[in-house]
PDB file of C-alpha atoms in Angstrom:
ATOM      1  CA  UNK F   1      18.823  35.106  21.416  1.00 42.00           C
ATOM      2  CA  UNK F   2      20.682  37.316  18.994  1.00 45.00           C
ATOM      3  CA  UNK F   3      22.294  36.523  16.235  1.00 49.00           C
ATOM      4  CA  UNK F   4      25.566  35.803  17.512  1.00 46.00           C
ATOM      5  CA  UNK F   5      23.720  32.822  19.666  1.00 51.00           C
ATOM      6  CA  UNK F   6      23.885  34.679  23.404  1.00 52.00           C
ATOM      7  CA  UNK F   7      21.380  36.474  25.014  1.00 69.00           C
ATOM      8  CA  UNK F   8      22.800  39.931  24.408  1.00 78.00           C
ATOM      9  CA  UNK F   9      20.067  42.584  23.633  1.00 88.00           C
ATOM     10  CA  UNK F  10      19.978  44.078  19.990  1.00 92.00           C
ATOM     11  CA  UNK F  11      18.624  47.294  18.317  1.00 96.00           C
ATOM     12  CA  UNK F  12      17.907  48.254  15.358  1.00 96.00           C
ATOM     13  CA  UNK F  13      19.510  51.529  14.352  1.00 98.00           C
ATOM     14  CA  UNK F  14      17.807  53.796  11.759  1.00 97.00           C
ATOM     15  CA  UNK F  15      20.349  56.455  10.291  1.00 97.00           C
ATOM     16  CA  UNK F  16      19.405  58.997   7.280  1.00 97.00           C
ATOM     17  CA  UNK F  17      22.275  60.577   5.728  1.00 95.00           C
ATOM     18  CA  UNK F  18      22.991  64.252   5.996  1.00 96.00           C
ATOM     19  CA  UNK F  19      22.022  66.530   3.578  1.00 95.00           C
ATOM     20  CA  UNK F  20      25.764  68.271   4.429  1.00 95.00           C
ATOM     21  CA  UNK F  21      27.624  65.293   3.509  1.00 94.00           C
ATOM     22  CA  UNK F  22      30.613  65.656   1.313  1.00 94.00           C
ATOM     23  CA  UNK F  23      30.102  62.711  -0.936  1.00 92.00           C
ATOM     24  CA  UNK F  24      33.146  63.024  -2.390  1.00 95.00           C
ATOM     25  CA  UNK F  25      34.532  61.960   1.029  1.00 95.00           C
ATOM     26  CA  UNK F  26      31.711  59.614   1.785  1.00 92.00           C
ATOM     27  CA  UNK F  27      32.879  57.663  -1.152  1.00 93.00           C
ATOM     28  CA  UNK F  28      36.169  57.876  -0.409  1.00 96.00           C
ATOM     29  CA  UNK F  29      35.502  55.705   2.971  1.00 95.00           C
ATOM     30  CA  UNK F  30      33.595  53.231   1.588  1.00 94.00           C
ATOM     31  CA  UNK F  31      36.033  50.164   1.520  1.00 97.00           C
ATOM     32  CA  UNK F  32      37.158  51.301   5.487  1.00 97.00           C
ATOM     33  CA  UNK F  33      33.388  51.052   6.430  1.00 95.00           C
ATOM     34  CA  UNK F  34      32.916  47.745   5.089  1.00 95.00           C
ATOM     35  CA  UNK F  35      36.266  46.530   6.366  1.00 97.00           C
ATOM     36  CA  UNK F  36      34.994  47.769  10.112  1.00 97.00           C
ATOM     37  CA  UNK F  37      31.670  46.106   9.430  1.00 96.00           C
ATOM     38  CA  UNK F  38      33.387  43.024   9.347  1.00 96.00           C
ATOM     39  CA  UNK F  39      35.549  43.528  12.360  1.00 97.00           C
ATOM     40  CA  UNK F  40      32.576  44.152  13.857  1.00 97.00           C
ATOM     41  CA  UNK F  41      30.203  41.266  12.636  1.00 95.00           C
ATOM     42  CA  UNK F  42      33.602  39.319  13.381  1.00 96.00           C
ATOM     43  CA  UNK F  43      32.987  40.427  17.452  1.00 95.00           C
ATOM     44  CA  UNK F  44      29.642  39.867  16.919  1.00 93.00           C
ATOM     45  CA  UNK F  45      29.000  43.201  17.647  1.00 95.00           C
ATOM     46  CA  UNK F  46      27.256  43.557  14.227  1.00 95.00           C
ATOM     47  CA  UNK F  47      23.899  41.629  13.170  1.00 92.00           C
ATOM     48  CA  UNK F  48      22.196  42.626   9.873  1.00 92.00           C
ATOM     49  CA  UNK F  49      22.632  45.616   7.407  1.00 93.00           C
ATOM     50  CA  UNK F  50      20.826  46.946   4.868  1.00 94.00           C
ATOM     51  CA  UNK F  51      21.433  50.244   2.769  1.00 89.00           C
ATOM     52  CA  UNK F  52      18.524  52.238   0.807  1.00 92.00           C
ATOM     53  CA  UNK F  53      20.089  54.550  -1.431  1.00 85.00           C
ATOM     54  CA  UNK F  54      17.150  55.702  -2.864  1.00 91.00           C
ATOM     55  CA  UNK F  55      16.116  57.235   1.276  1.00 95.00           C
ATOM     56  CA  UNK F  56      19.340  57.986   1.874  1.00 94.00           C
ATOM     57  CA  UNK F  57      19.280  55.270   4.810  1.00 96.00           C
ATOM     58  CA  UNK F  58      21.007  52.443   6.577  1.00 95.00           C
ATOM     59  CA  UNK F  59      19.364  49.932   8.938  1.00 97.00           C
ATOM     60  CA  UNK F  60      22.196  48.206  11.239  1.00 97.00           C
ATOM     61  CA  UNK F  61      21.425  45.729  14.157  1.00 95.00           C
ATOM     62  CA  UNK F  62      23.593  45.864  16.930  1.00 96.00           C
ATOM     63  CA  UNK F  63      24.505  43.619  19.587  1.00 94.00           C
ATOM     64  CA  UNK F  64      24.832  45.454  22.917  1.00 95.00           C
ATOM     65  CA  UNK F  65      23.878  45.728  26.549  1.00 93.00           C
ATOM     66  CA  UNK F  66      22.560  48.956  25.952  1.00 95.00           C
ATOM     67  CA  UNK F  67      22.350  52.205  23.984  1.00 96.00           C
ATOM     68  CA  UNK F  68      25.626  53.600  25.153  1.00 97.00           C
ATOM     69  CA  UNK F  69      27.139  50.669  23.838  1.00 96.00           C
ATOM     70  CA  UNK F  70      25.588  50.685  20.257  1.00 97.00           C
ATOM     71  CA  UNK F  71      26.442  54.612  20.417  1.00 97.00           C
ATOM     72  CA  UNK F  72      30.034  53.134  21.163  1.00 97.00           C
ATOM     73  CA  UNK F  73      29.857  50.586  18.299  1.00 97.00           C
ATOM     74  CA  UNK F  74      28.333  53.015  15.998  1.00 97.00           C
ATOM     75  CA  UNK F  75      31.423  55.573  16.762  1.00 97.00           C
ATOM     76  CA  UNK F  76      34.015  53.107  14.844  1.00 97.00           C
ATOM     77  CA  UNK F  77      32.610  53.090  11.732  1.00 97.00           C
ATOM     78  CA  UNK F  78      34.193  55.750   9.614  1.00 96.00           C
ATOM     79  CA  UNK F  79      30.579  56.498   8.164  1.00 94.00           C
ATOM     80  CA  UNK F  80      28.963  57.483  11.367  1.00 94.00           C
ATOM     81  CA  UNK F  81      29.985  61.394  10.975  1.00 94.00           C
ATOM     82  CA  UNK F  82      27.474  61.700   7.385  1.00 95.00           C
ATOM     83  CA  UNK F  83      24.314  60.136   9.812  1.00 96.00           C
ATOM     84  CA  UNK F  84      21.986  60.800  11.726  1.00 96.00           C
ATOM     85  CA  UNK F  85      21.085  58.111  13.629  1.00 96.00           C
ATOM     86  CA  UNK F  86      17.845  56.793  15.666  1.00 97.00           C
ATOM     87  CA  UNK F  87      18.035  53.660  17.656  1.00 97.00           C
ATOM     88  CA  UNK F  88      15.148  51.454  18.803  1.00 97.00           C
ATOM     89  CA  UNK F  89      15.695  48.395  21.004  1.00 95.00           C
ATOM     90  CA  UNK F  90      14.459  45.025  19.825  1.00 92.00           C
ATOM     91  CA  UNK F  91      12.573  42.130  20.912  1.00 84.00           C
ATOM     92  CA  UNK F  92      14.106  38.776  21.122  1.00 75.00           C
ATOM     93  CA  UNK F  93      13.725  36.597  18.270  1.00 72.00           C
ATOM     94  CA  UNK F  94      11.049  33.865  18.172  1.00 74.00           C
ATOM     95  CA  UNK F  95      11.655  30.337  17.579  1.00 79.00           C
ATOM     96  CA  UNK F  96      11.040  30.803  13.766  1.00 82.00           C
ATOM     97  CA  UNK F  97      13.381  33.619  13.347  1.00 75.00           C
ATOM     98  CA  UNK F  98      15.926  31.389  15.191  1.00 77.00           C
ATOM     99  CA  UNK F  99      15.589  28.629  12.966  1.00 82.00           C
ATOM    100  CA  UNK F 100      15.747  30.842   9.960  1.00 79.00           C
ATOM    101  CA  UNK F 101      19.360  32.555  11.282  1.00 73.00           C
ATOM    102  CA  UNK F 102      20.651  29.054  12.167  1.00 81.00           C
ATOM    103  CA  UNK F 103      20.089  27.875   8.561  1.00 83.00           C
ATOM    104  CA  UNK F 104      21.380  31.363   6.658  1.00 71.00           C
TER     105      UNK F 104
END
């Protein structure tokens, strides 16, 4: 199951920031990329994220039926222009990792 509590497949999307990027401009974006995050976690669309500044990385899991869909999903965020992004599909969760979501 994913984390929204359907069987929808998720990924796991690996994205490096450009070595191009304006971060002038990346900063300026900031508060609309968090504000779609939550639209999106809000749809579901949107599992976990986590940020390593120090890589110059994000890791997002998204909920979708299939790649074109998390390359749709990943085309709203106002970030997605600085990255370059890999995506991997995921296995379902076991019963642990289930237990663990339902709790958090």
């Amino acid at each position: 199951m994913s984390p929204t509590g359907n069987t929808t497949p998720t990924f796991m999307v690996f994205a490096t920031l450009r070595d191009d990027t304006d971060m002038t401009e990346f900063a300026a974006l900031r508060e609309d990329e968090q504000k779609q995050l939550e639209v999106l976690r809000s749809q579901g669309r949107i599992g976990a994220h986590y940020v390593s500044l120090a890589r110059r990385a994000t890791f997002i899991e998204v909920v979708a039926d299939d790649e074109a869909q998390v390359a749709e999903t990943l085309a709203t965020l106002p970030f997605a222009r600085f990255f370059d992004a890999d995506v991997y599909p995921t296995t379902p969760p076991d019963a642990a990792e289930i237990a663990h979501r339902a709790r958090s």
